[in-house]
Short mmCIF file of C-alpha atoms in Angstrom, two decimals:
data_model
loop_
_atom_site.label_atom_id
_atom_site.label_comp_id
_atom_site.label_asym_id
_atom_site.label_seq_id
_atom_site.Cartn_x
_atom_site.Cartn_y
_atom_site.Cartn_z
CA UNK A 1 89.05 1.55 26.95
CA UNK A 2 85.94 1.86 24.46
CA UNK A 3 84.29 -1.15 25.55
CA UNK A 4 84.31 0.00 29.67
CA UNK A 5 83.15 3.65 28.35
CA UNK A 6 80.45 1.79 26.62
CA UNK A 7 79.32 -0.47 29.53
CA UNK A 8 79.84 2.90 31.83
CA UNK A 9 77.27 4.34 29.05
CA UNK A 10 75.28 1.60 29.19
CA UNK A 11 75.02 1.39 33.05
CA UNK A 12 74.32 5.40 32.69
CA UNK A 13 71.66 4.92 30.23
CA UNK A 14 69.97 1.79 32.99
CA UNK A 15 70.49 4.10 35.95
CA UNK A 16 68.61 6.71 34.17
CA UNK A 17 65.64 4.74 33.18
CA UNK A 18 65.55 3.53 36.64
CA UNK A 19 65.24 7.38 37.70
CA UNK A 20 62.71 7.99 35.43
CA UNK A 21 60.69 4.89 35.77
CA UNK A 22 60.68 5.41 39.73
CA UNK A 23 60.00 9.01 39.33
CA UNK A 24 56.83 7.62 37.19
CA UNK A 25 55.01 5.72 39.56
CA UNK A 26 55.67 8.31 42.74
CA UNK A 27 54.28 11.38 40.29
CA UNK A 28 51.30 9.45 38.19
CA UNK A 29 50.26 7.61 41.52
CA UNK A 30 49.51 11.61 42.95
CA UNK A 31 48.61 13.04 39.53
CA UNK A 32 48.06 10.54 37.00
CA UNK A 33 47.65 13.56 34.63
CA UNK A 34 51.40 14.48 34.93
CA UNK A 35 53.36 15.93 32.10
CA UNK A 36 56.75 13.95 31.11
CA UNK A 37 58.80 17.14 32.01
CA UNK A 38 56.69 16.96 35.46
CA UNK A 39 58.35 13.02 35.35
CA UNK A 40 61.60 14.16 34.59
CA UNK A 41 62.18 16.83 37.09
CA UNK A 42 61.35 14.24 39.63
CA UNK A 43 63.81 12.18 38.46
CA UNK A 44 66.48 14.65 38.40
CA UNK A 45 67.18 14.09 34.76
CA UNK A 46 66.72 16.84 31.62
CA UNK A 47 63.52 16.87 29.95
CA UNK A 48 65.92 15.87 26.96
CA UNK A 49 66.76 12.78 29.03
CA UNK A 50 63.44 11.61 29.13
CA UNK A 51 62.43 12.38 25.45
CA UNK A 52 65.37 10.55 24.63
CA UNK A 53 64.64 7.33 26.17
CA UNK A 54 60.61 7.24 25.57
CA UNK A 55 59.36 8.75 22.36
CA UNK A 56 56.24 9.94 24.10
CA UNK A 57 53.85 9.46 27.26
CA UNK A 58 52.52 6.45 26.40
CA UNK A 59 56.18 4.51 25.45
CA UNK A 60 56.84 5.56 28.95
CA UNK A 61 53.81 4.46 30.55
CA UNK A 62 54.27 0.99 28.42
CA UNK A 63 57.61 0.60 30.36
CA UNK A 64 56.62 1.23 33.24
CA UNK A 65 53.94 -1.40 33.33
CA UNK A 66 56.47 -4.18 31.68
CA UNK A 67 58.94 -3.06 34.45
CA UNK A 68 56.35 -3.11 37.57
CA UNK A 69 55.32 -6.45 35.79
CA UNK A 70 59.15 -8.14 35.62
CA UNK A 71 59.79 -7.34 39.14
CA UNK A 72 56.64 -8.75 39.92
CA UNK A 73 57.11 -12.08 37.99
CA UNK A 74 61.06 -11.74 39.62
CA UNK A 75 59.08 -11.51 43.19
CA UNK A 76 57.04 -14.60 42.36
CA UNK A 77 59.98 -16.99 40.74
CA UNK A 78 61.86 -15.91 44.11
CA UNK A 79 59.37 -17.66 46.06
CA UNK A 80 59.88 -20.88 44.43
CA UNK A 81 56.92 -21.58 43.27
CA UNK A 82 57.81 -25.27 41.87
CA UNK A 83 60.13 -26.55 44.20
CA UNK A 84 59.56 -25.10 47.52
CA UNK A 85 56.74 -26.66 49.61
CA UNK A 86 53.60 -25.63 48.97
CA UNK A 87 52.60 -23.30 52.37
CA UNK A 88 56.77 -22.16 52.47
CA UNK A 89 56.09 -21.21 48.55
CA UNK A 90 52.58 -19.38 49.63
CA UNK A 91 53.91 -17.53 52.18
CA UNK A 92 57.46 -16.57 50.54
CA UNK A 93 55.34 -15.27 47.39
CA UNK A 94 52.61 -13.30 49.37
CA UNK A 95 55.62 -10.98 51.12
CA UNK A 96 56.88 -11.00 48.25
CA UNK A 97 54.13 -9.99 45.62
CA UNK A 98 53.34 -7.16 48.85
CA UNK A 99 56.33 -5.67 48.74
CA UNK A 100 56.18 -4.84 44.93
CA UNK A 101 52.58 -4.01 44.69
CA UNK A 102 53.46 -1.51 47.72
CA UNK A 103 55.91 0.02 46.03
CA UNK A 104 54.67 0.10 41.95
CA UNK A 105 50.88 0.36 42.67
CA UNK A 106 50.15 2.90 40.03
CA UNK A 107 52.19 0.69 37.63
CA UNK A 108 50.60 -2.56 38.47
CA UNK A 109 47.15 -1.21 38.09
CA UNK A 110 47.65 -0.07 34.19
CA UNK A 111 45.42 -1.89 31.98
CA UNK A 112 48.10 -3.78 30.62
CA UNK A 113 48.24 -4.24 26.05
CA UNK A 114 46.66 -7.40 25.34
CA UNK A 115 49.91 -8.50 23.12
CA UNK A 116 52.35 -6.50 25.76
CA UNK A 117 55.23 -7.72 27.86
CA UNK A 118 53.25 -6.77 30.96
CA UNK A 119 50.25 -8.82 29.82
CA UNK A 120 52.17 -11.64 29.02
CA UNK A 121 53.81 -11.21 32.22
CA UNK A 122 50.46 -11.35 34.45
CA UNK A 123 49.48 -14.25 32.21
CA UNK A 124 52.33 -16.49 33.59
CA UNK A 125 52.40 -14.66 37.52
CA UNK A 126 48.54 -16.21 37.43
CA UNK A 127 50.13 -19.97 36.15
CA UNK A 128 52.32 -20.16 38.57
CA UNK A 129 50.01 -18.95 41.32
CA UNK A 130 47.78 -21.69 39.57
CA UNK A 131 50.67 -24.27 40.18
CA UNK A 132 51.33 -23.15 43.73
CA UNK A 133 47.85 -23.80 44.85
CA UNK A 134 47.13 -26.99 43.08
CA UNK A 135 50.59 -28.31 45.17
CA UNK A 136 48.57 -27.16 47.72
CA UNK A 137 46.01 -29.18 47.10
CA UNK A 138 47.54 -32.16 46.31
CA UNK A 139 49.30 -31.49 50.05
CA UNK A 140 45.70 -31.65 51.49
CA UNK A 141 46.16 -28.17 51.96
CA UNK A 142 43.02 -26.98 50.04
CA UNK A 143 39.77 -29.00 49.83
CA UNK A 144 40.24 -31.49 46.73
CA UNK A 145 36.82 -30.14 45.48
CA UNK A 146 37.89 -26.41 45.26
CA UNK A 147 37.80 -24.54 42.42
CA UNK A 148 41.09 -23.17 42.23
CA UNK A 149 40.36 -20.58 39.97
CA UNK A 150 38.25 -18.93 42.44
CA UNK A 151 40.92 -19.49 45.24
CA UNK A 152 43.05 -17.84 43.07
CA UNK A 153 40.81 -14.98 43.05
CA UNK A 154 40.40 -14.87 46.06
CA UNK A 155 43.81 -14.73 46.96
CA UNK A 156 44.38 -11.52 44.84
CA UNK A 157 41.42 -10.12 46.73
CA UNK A 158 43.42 -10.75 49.91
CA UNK A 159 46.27 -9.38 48.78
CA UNK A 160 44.31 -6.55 47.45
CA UNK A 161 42.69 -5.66 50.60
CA UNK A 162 45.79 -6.05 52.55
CA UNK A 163 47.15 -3.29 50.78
CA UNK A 164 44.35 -0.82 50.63
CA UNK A 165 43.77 -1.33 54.44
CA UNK A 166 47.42 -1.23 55.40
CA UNK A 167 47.79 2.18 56.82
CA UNK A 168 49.96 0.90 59.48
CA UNK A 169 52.28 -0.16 57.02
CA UNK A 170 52.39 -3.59 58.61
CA UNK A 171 55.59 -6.16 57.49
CA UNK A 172 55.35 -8.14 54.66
CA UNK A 173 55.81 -11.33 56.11
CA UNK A 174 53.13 -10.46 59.05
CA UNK A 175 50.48 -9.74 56.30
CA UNK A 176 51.41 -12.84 54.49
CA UNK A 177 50.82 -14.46 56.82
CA UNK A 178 47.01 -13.15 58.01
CA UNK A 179 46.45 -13.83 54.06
CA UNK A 180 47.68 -17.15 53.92
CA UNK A 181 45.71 -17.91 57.11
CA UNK A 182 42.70 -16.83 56.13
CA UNK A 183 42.76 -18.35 52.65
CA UNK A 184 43.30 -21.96 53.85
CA UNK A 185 41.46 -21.17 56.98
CA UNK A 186 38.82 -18.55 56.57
CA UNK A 187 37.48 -16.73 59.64
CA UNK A 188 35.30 -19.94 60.92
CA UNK A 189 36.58 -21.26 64.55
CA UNK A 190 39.69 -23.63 64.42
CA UNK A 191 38.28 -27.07 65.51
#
């Protein structure tokens, strides 16, 4: 009986980060000035709660950032960046990497701690993007000559844009698609 009270605890304790970490990003995205008890009344949780699982503002704001940053990484290994073919890959990744950046803006747009998960993170979500295009590539997908470091870049920009413009609130896989497009295509006449 003590070890399912402890996993019960356990699951507790997750369920209440979770709160807290989602309360983060909807309060500091309107008022990045918030107050942790501001934080914790929006997650439903005693200011006690939150004291208790970040020892101040900034652990908190640390997490968040390493979480926004896992479930970005998760959102980019789900699009099977090595093994699936390169355009499948592309697209699969784009809805993906949407959906998140939607949804954990604020957290995603922390400047992240050099030595940090969430840095470390970033550092390996712009390998494998680096991967995925240079399959791409290699498929005749992308001019031999590009620089792929500036694709890359220009993806993100895509991506970017796509977001900030996205009042509609357009799908996922709809805008992946328009950014795929456009990066392999650009906005020249199809010949």
């Amino acid at each position: 009986m003590g070890e399912t009270t402890g996993r019960s605890l356990r699951a507790d304790a997750e369920r209440s980060v979770r709160a807290i970490l989602e309360a983060a990003e909807r309060v500091l995205a309107e008022d990045p000035g918030a107050s942790m008890e501001q934080i914790a009344a929006a997650a439903g949780v005693a200011r006690t709660t939150i004291h208790r699982r970040f020892a101040n503002r900034q652990a908190l704001i640390e997490a968040l950032a390493s979480s926004a940053a896992r479930q970005l990484a998760r959102a980019v290994d789900d699009g099977r960046p090595d093994t699936a073919p390169p355009l499948v890959a592309m697209h699969r990744i784009t809805a993906n990497v949407l959906q998140v950046k939607s949804a954990w803006a604020f957290a995603l747009e922390l400047p992240a701690d050099p030595d940090g998960e969430a840095a470390l993170l970033h550092q390996d979500i712009g390998r494998s993007c680096l991967a995925v295009l240079k399959r791409a590539q290699d498929d005749k997908l992308i001019d031999e000559a590009a620089d792929l470091d500036w694709v890359r870049r220009v993806y993100y920009a895509l991506i970017g844009e796509s977001l900030h413009g996205n009042a509609d609130d357009a799908d996922p896989d709809a805008l992946a698609t328009r950014i795929i497009d456009t990066l392999l295509h650009g906005a020249g006449p199809r010949t």
